[in-house]
Short mmCIF file of C-alpha atoms in Angstrom, two decimals:
data_model
loop_
_atom_site.label_atom_id
_atom_site.label_comp_id
_atom_site.label_asym_id
_atom_site.label_seq_id
_atom_site.Cartn_x
_atom_site.Cartn_y
_atom_site.Cartn_z
CA MET A 1 116.83 207.17 145.82
CA LEU A 2 115.19 207.53 142.28
CA ALA A 3 112.62 204.69 140.84
CA LEU A 4 111.33 205.19 137.19
CA SER A 5 108.48 203.14 136.16
CA ALA A 6 105.82 203.58 133.19
CA GLY A 7 105.94 207.04 133.12
CA VAL A 8 105.49 207.15 137.58
CA PHE A 9 108.07 208.39 139.10
CA CYS A 10 109.26 207.57 143.09
CA LEU A 11 110.72 209.17 145.51
CA CYS A 12 111.47 209.26 149.36
CA GLY A 13 107.86 207.53 149.71
CA PHE A 14 106.32 210.43 147.07
CA VAL A 15 104.74 209.23 143.93
CA PHE A 16 104.69 211.58 140.96
CA GLU A 17 102.35 210.10 137.79
CA ALA A 18 103.94 211.72 134.53
CA ARG A 19 101.41 214.49 132.80
CA VAL A 20 100.30 214.61 129.60
CA PRO A 21 101.75 216.44 127.44
CA LYS A 22 100.02 220.39 127.20
CA GLY A 23 97.92 220.97 124.04
CA VAL A 24 96.97 217.54 123.42
CA THR A 25 93.28 216.11 122.78
CA VAL A 26 91.89 212.65 123.22
CA ASP A 27 88.43 211.92 121.29
CA GLY A 28 87.76 215.49 121.47
CA VAL A 29 88.60 215.98 125.40
CA ALA A 30 91.31 218.46 126.42
CA VAL A 31 93.47 216.40 128.58
CA GLY A 32 97.16 218.33 128.13
CA GLY A 33 98.65 218.57 132.04
CA MET A 34 96.72 216.28 133.57
CA ALA A 35 97.85 212.89 135.22
CA LYS A 36 97.87 210.04 133.03
CA SER A 37 95.23 207.87 135.09
CA ALA A 38 93.24 211.41 135.60
CA ALA A 39 93.34 211.87 131.96
CA ALA A 40 92.24 208.20 131.04
CA GLU A 41 89.28 207.98 133.34
CA ILE A 42 88.31 211.33 131.95
CA ILE A 43 88.03 209.84 128.57
CA ARG A 44 86.57 206.74 129.16
CA ALA A 45 83.75 208.52 131.39
CA GLU A 46 82.49 209.59 127.63
CA THR A 47 82.79 205.71 126.83
CA VAL A 48 80.72 204.53 129.43
CA LYS A 49 77.93 207.37 129.70
CA PHE A 50 77.83 206.46 125.76
CA LEU A 51 76.99 202.78 126.71
CA LYS A 52 74.68 203.72 129.20
CA GLU A 53 72.62 204.71 126.48
CA LYS A 54 72.75 201.69 124.44
CA SER A 55 71.28 198.07 125.11
CA LEU A 56 71.19 194.66 123.17
CA LYS A 57 68.40 192.65 122.86
CA ILE A 58 68.36 189.06 121.77
CA THR A 59 65.54 187.70 120.57
CA ALA A 60 64.71 184.22 120.77
CA GLY A 61 60.87 183.14 119.64
CA GLU A 62 58.85 185.12 121.97
CA ASN A 63 61.47 185.77 124.61
CA VAL A 64 63.97 189.19 124.31
CA TYR A 65 67.23 188.94 126.76
CA GLU A 66 68.64 192.36 126.92
CA PHE A 67 71.74 193.42 128.22
CA THR A 68 73.59 197.23 129.36
CA TYR A 69 76.73 198.33 130.82
CA PRO A 70 78.12 196.82 132.86
CA GLU A 71 77.39 193.31 130.96
CA ILE A 72 78.43 195.18 127.85
CA ASN A 73 82.16 196.87 128.47
CA PHE A 74 84.59 198.06 126.25
CA LYS A 75 88.21 197.97 126.15
CA ASP A 76 90.44 200.46 124.36
CA ASP A 77 94.11 201.61 123.62
CA VAL A 78 93.26 205.19 125.71
CA TYR A 79 96.76 204.82 127.73
CA ALA A 80 98.79 203.77 125.21
CA ILE A 81 97.90 206.69 123.16
CA LEU A 82 98.40 209.10 127.07
CA SER A 83 101.75 206.94 127.04
CA ASN A 84 102.95 208.50 123.62
CA ALA A 85 101.22 211.45 123.17
CA GLU A 86 102.89 214.70 122.15
CA LYS A 87 102.95 218.20 122.66
CA GLY A 88 99.79 219.65 120.74
CA ARG A 89 98.71 216.46 118.92
CA SER A 90 95.30 215.51 118.63
CA TYR A 91 93.89 211.76 119.09
CA THR A 92 91.33 209.48 117.94
CA SER A 93 91.14 206.09 120.87
CA GLN A 94 90.24 203.03 119.55
CA LYS A 95 87.03 201.43 121.22
CA SER A 96 86.11 197.73 120.67
CA PHE A 97 82.36 196.59 122.96
CA TYR A 98 82.02 193.31 124.28
CA LEU A 99 79.44 191.04 126.40
CA CYS A 100 80.99 190.16 129.63
CA ALA A 101 80.99 186.03 129.50
CA LEU A 102 80.14 186.03 125.85
CA ASN A 103 80.49 182.18 125.36
CA GLU A 104 78.44 181.29 128.49
CA VAL A 105 75.53 183.68 128.04
CA ALA A 106 75.32 182.34 124.32
CA ALA A 107 75.41 178.94 125.82
CA GLY A 108 72.82 179.59 128.65
CA ILE A 109 70.63 181.26 125.89
CA CYS A 110 70.47 178.87 123.37
CA GLN A 111 70.03 175.83 126.29
CA SER A 112 66.83 177.61 127.51
CA GLU A 113 65.33 177.91 124.03
CA SER A 114 66.45 174.81 122.53
CA VAL A 115 62.82 172.60 122.61
CA SER A 116 63.54 168.10 122.24
CA ALA A 117 61.68 166.51 119.98
CA VAL A 118 58.63 165.05 121.73
CA GLU A 119 57.72 161.14 119.70
CA PRO A 120 54.46 160.39 118.61
CA TYR A 121 53.40 158.24 121.38
CA ALA A 122 50.15 155.69 122.82
CA ASP A 123 48.90 156.42 126.65
CA PHE A 124 47.83 153.30 127.26
CA LYS A 125 44.66 152.73 129.58
CA ALA A 126 43.21 149.81 131.71
CA TYR A 127 39.72 150.90 131.12
CA GLY A 128 37.66 152.24 128.06
CA GLU A 129 39.71 152.88 124.99
CA PRO A 130 43.24 150.74 124.90
CA PHE A 131 44.99 154.10 123.68
CA ILE A 132 44.92 157.55 123.54
CA TYR A 133 47.37 158.52 120.80
CA ASN A 134 49.67 161.83 120.79
CA ALA A 135 51.50 163.03 117.55
CA GLY A 136 54.14 164.92 119.37
CA THR A 137 55.98 167.64 118.16
CA ASP A 138 59.27 169.20 116.61
CA GLY A 139 61.72 169.94 118.39
CA ARG A 140 64.53 173.03 117.71
CA ILE A 141 67.98 173.69 118.42
CA ALA A 142 69.73 177.05 119.17
CA ASP A 143 72.45 177.91 117.36
CA LYS A 144 75.33 178.74 119.60
CA THR A 145 77.95 179.28 117.25
CA LYS A 146 76.13 181.65 114.94
CA LEU A 147 74.68 183.78 118.12
CA ALA A 148 78.12 184.30 119.30
CA GLU A 149 78.77 185.64 115.82
CA ASP A 150 75.80 187.83 115.55
CA ILE A 151 76.20 189.39 119.21
CA LYS A 152 80.17 190.23 118.27
CA ALA A 153 78.62 191.38 115.05
CA SER A 154 76.00 193.88 116.45
CA LEU A 155 78.23 195.58 119.30
CA CYS A 156 80.52 196.61 116.82
CA GLY A 157 78.21 198.27 114.66
CA ASN A 158 75.28 199.92 115.82
CA PHE A 159 73.70 197.59 118.85
CA GLU A 160 71.26 196.04 116.51
CA SER A 161 69.04 193.96 117.56
CA VAL A 162 70.31 189.90 117.91
CA THR A 163 67.89 187.02 116.89
CA VAL A 164 68.65 183.96 117.92
CA LYS A 165 69.05 181.38 114.80
CA PHE A 166 67.14 177.56 114.97
CA LYS A 167 67.88 174.43 113.17
CA PRO A 168 64.82 172.48 113.33
CA VAL A 169 64.59 168.80 115.23
CA TYR A 170 62.00 166.32 113.55
CA ARG A 171 60.57 163.79 115.09
CA LYS A 172 62.37 160.37 114.13
CA THR A 173 58.81 158.56 114.01
CA SER A 174 55.70 158.82 112.90
CA LEU A 175 51.85 158.66 114.68
CA GLU A 176 50.87 155.70 112.29
CA THR A 177 54.19 153.90 113.01
CA VAL A 178 52.99 154.38 116.90
CA LYS A 179 49.12 152.61 115.71
CA LYS A 180 51.21 149.96 113.83
CA ASN A 181 52.75 149.14 116.70
CA THR A 182 49.44 149.14 119.40
CA ARG A 183 47.52 147.10 117.39
CA LYS A 184 45.60 143.89 118.85
CA ILE A 185 47.64 141.38 118.32
CA GLY A 186 45.99 138.54 119.71
CA GLY A 187 43.50 137.16 122.76
CA PHE A 188 41.70 134.49 124.00
CA THR A 189 38.35 134.11 126.55
CA THR A 190 37.27 131.23 128.56
CA TYR A 191 34.00 131.26 130.80
CA PHE A 192 32.95 130.57 134.41
CA ASP A 193 29.81 130.06 136.37
CA GLY A 194 29.23 133.63 137.50
CA GLY A 195 27.17 132.20 139.94
CA ASN A 196 29.81 130.73 142.35
CA LEU A 197 30.83 134.20 143.77
CA ASN A 198 33.58 133.40 145.76
CA ARG A 199 35.36 132.10 142.60
CA THR A 200 34.53 135.09 140.29
CA SER A 201 35.59 137.49 143.03
CA ASN A 202 39.05 135.59 142.82
CA ILE A 203 39.07 135.49 138.87
CA ARG A 204 38.04 139.45 139.18
CA LEU A 205 40.88 140.31 141.51
CA ALA A 206 43.33 138.29 140.00
CA ALA A 207 42.77 139.20 136.32
CA ALA A 208 42.56 143.60 137.58
CA MET A 209 45.72 143.12 139.52
CA LEU A 210 47.13 141.81 135.40
CA ASN A 211 45.16 144.40 133.98
CA GLY A 212 47.29 147.43 132.12
CA THR A 213 50.49 145.52 132.52
CA VAL A 214 53.12 147.13 129.81
CA LEU A 215 55.82 144.00 128.95
CA GLN A 216 58.76 146.07 127.51
CA ALA A 217 60.90 144.55 124.81
CA GLY A 218 62.63 141.07 126.45
CA GLU A 219 60.73 141.46 129.46
CA THR A 220 59.25 138.28 131.00
CA LEU A 221 55.85 138.79 132.87
CA SER A 222 55.74 136.64 136.57
CA PHE A 223 52.24 136.10 137.20
CA ASN A 224 53.26 135.32 140.82
CA ASP A 225 55.20 138.28 140.81
CA ILE A 226 51.93 140.64 139.59
CA VAL A 227 48.94 139.00 141.37
CA GLY A 228 51.11 137.74 144.42
CA VAL A 229 50.30 135.52 147.26
CA ARG A 230 46.70 134.52 147.61
CA THR A 231 45.82 134.58 150.95
CA LYS A 232 42.01 136.12 152.59
CA GLU A 233 44.23 139.02 153.91
CA ARG A 234 44.94 139.94 150.32
CA GLY A 235 40.78 139.44 149.56
CA PHE A 236 41.14 136.29 147.80
CA LEU A 237 37.74 133.68 149.36
CA PRO A 238 37.35 130.04 149.59
CA ALA A 239 36.93 128.06 146.16
CA LYS A 240 37.34 124.40 144.58
CA ILE A 241 40.91 123.99 143.63
CA ILE A 242 42.10 120.39 143.17
CA GLU A 243 45.35 119.44 145.59
CA ASN A 244 47.25 116.00 145.79
CA GLY A 245 45.02 114.95 142.62
CA GLU A 246 41.50 115.64 144.37
CA PHE A 247 39.00 118.46 144.43
CA THR A 248 38.86 120.21 147.64
CA GLU A 249 38.29 123.63 149.13
CA GLY A 250 40.67 126.39 149.44
CA VAL A 251 41.68 130.01 149.10
CA GLY A 252 42.08 131.39 146.04
CA GLY A 253 40.33 128.89 143.42
CA GLY A 254 39.59 130.14 140.34
CA VAL A 255 43.07 131.93 140.12
CA CYS A 256 44.24 128.89 137.91
CA GLN A 257 41.59 130.09 135.63
CA VAL A 258 43.15 133.30 135.03
CA SER A 259 46.60 132.29 134.63
CA THR A 260 44.99 129.89 132.08
CA THR A 261 43.27 132.32 129.81
CA LEU A 262 46.59 134.59 130.18
CA TYR A 263 48.68 131.48 128.64
CA ASN A 264 46.45 130.76 125.63
CA ALA A 265 46.22 134.62 125.08
CA ALA A 266 49.91 134.98 125.30
CA VAL A 267 50.83 132.28 122.30
CA LEU A 268 48.09 133.33 120.83
CA SER A 269 49.74 136.86 120.50
CA GLY A 270 53.25 135.15 119.55
CA MET A 271 54.51 135.44 123.01
CA LYS A 272 57.10 133.31 124.40
CA VAL A 273 55.96 130.88 127.17
CA VAL A 274 59.23 130.69 129.18
CA GLU A 275 57.34 128.21 132.34
CA TYR A 276 54.23 126.96 132.78
CA HIS A 277 52.82 123.95 134.68
CA PRO A 278 49.62 121.87 133.71
CA HIS A 279 46.94 120.88 136.57
CA SER A 280 47.64 117.87 138.10
CA LEU A 281 43.74 116.82 136.83
CA ALA A 282 42.07 118.34 133.56
CA VAL A 283 39.73 121.33 133.56
CA GLY A 284 36.55 121.59 131.90
CA TYR A 285 37.02 125.47 131.05
CA VAL A 286 39.48 125.00 127.96
CA PRO A 287 40.87 121.74 125.94
CA PRO A 288 43.66 119.60 127.41
CA SER A 289 47.02 120.99 127.39
CA ARG A 290 45.80 124.55 127.05
CA ASP A 291 45.88 125.25 130.72
CA ALA A 292 48.71 126.51 133.29
CA MET A 293 48.39 126.11 136.45
CA VAL A 294 49.99 128.45 139.31
CA SER A 295 50.54 127.73 142.92
CA GLY A 296 52.64 129.28 145.68
CA LYS A 297 56.28 130.27 144.51
CA ALA A 298 56.97 127.02 142.85
CA PHE A 299 54.26 127.16 140.15
CA ASP A 300 54.80 130.29 138.21
CA LEU A 301 53.55 131.57 134.77
CA LYS A 302 55.72 133.36 133.21
CA ILE A 303 55.74 134.97 129.51
CA LYS A 304 58.69 136.69 127.52
CA ASN A 305 57.86 139.33 125.27
CA PRO A 306 60.66 138.20 122.00
CA ALA A 307 59.50 141.50 120.16
CA LYS A 308 61.58 144.67 119.65
CA THR A 309 58.91 146.88 121.24
CA PRO A 310 56.49 146.87 124.17
CA VAL A 311 53.31 144.79 124.33
CA TYR A 312 50.14 145.72 126.27
CA ILE A 313 47.93 143.44 128.07
CA ARG A 314 44.03 144.29 129.09
CA ALA A 315 42.12 141.68 131.32
CA THR A 316 38.01 142.31 131.66
CA THR A 317 35.83 139.91 133.31
CA LEU A 318 32.13 140.64 132.30
CA ASN A 319 28.83 138.10 132.63
CA GLY A 320 31.15 135.05 133.47
CA SER A 321 33.58 135.47 131.29
CA VAL A 322 37.73 136.69 131.65
CA ASN A 323 39.54 137.80 128.71
CA PHE A 324 43.18 138.71 127.98
CA THR A 325 43.61 141.23 124.85
CA PHE A 326 47.35 141.76 123.63
CA TYR A 327 48.26 144.64 121.99
CA GLY A 328 51.30 145.29 120.25
CA ALA A 329 53.33 145.13 117.07
CA ASP A 330 51.61 142.29 113.86
CA ASP A 331 54.52 140.14 113.12
CA GLY A 332 52.43 139.13 110.35
CA ALA A 333 51.68 135.93 111.66
CA GLU A 334 48.67 134.30 112.33
CA TYR A 335 48.48 131.67 115.79
CA SER A 336 46.25 128.83 116.34
CA ILE A 337 46.42 126.06 119.56
CA LYS A 338 45.09 122.74 118.55
CA SER A 339 44.91 119.91 121.31
CA ALA A 340 44.87 116.21 121.08
CA VAL A 341 44.44 113.37 123.37
CA THR A 342 46.43 110.71 122.81
CA GLY A 343 45.95 108.19 125.34
CA SER A 344 43.99 107.08 128.41
CA ILE A 345 43.99 106.48 131.60
CA PRO A 346 41.70 103.98 133.42
CA ALA A 347 40.35 105.43 137.08
CA PRO A 348 40.86 102.98 139.66
CA GLU A 349 38.07 101.89 141.64
CA GLU A 350 37.54 101.58 145.80
CA ILE A 351 34.73 100.22 147.84
CA THR A 352 33.77 101.62 150.57
CA GLU A 353 31.43 101.23 153.29
CA GLU A 354 31.23 104.61 153.96
CA ARG A 355 28.05 106.05 151.82
CA ASP A 356 29.32 109.85 151.50
CA ARG A 357 32.64 108.93 150.16
CA ALA A 358 31.06 107.10 147.26
CA ARG A 359 31.48 109.40 144.53
CA ASP A 360 32.07 108.88 140.52
CA GLY A 361 35.17 108.63 138.86
CA ARG A 362 37.27 110.14 135.54
CA ASP A 363 39.86 108.37 133.76
CA GLY A 364 42.87 110.35 133.09
CA ILE A 365 44.32 110.90 129.75
CA THR A 366 47.79 112.42 128.28
CA SER A 367 47.97 114.94 125.08
CA GLU A 368 49.89 116.95 123.10
CA GLY A 369 49.36 120.56 121.73
CA TYR A 370 50.68 121.94 119.14
CA LEU A 371 51.22 125.77 117.86
CA GLU A 372 50.23 126.39 114.54
CA ILE A 373 52.12 129.30 113.31
CA THR A 374 50.66 131.03 109.58
CA ARG A 375 52.77 133.17 107.55
CA GLY A 376 52.44 134.11 103.93
CA GLY A 377 50.11 131.25 103.14
CA TYR A 378 52.28 128.65 104.65
CA THR A 379 51.47 126.92 108.30
CA LYS A 380 54.29 125.75 110.56
CA ARG A 381 52.94 123.00 112.83
CA THR A 382 55.23 122.58 115.82
CA LEU A 383 54.57 120.45 119.01
CA LEU A 384 54.24 122.76 122.11
CA ARG A 385 53.78 120.53 124.53
CA LYS A 386 53.21 116.88 126.07
CA ASP A 387 51.21 116.73 129.38
CA LYS A 388 49.40 113.80 131.51
CA TYR A 389 46.43 114.27 133.28
CA LEU A 390 45.75 112.14 136.26
CA PRO A 391 42.41 109.42 136.57
CA VAL A 392 39.97 110.42 139.67
CA LYS A 393 39.58 107.49 141.29
CA LYS A 394 36.04 106.01 141.21
CA ILE A 395 34.62 105.06 145.25
CA ILE A 396 31.86 102.35 145.02
CA TYR A 397 30.03 101.99 148.10
CA GLY A 398 28.95 98.63 149.25
CA GLY A 399 30.56 97.46 146.12
CA ALA A 400 27.19 98.33 144.41
CA ASP A 401 27.99 101.25 141.45
CA GLU A 402 24.77 100.70 139.42
CA ASN A 403 22.00 102.98 140.36
CA PHE A 404 23.99 104.78 142.99
CA GLU A 405 21.82 108.30 143.49
CA ASN A 406 23.66 109.93 145.79
CA GLY A 407 27.36 109.80 144.91
CA GLU A 408 29.18 112.84 144.18
CA SER A 409 29.56 113.91 140.45
CA VAL A 410 33.48 114.78 139.94
CA GLU A 411 32.20 116.57 136.46
CA ASN A 412 31.08 119.53 139.42
CA ALA A 413 34.58 120.61 140.35
CA GLU A 414 35.99 120.90 136.87
CA GLY A 415 36.59 124.57 137.04
CA ALA A 416 38.69 123.84 140.53
CA GLU A 417 42.66 124.44 140.35
CA ASP A 418 45.75 123.31 141.52
CA GLY A 419 47.34 124.00 144.72
CA ALA A 420 49.87 122.65 146.55
CA ASP A 421 50.72 124.33 149.80
CA GLU A 422 48.56 128.13 151.19
CA ASN A 423 48.94 129.94 148.79
CA ILE A 424 46.70 128.62 146.60
CA GLY A 425 45.98 129.28 142.82
#
């Protein structure tokens, strides 16, 4: 049986490869009379030798990528020439050089060398200067299509070095814009007796937990979520509170002054108060209708940032004062709160035979709080809230309320807080 295929003959298990006609040269190499595969190998060995002496260098900024054989390889028409060669003829092969996995290589280089733009930003600090500003940097993106084209052109020429081309990626915002979005937009301060060490400690602790809070656009702050339960285990100490309409001793006294200060600072900064609760009794560190009691889980202070940019909150306690300052984008408005007492609730009286129970009373009040917003020279006044503060019962010893020297004054407890359970605020 005789089989013929592509110039190779098979006879009884023996393979006979067709030979190149005599006198044939390809690329200056005499291959006449040789088997085609052997002739192709000799001719291509010269091309490989040539490639081993070459390299492709790609420069990208300060980095250089270098490729050599066999990453650089070739295609030719040698076998076609040998298959059709005529006796005594000389031929020159056609070669093309290529970089293996060109698209993947180009994509990898471009990905490594492209640099994203870093937008200007403000680094918010809880202490010291509120912000450290960074101007950011422009970026660059490598042109993958151009790189692939230049690699092909180099390999078709004299293996010239290729330089990656970049397109700039510019920052979208300016440092000035960042600074405009981090201006002081409002704040509020209340004062307390620094000599009351337990109450001072509670105020400092709660304020420190809130200090450095960043409220993102549309985000709502929960006072109770941040400060947590007020217990001895968490560092809160006993101090005067208001419980069930009476001044008494309880863990966490002073925390409500922190929430009240935060409430006022938030309103004066254009924030939206989602939840607040007045004390059952009037307190002495803010006018009526400007307080915000917190207690347990049921009574919280929640503040929402209505702006499209973040709001940054700083809290400081110093020399018998607690302050909250809000930073963010100035909306062009000025905010103020006005308080008005609208009525009085007479304090009830009780006569006791127990001298130690005797005390002064205090009338309760009804009040209203108004928010005034001034923008472009025009002021708009809206009702912010209406509140009712209970009276404190006057307890009279033996029916004689005049010239009584041993009764406890209610005014001494005006810095106290409301509380409904063990997590007193």
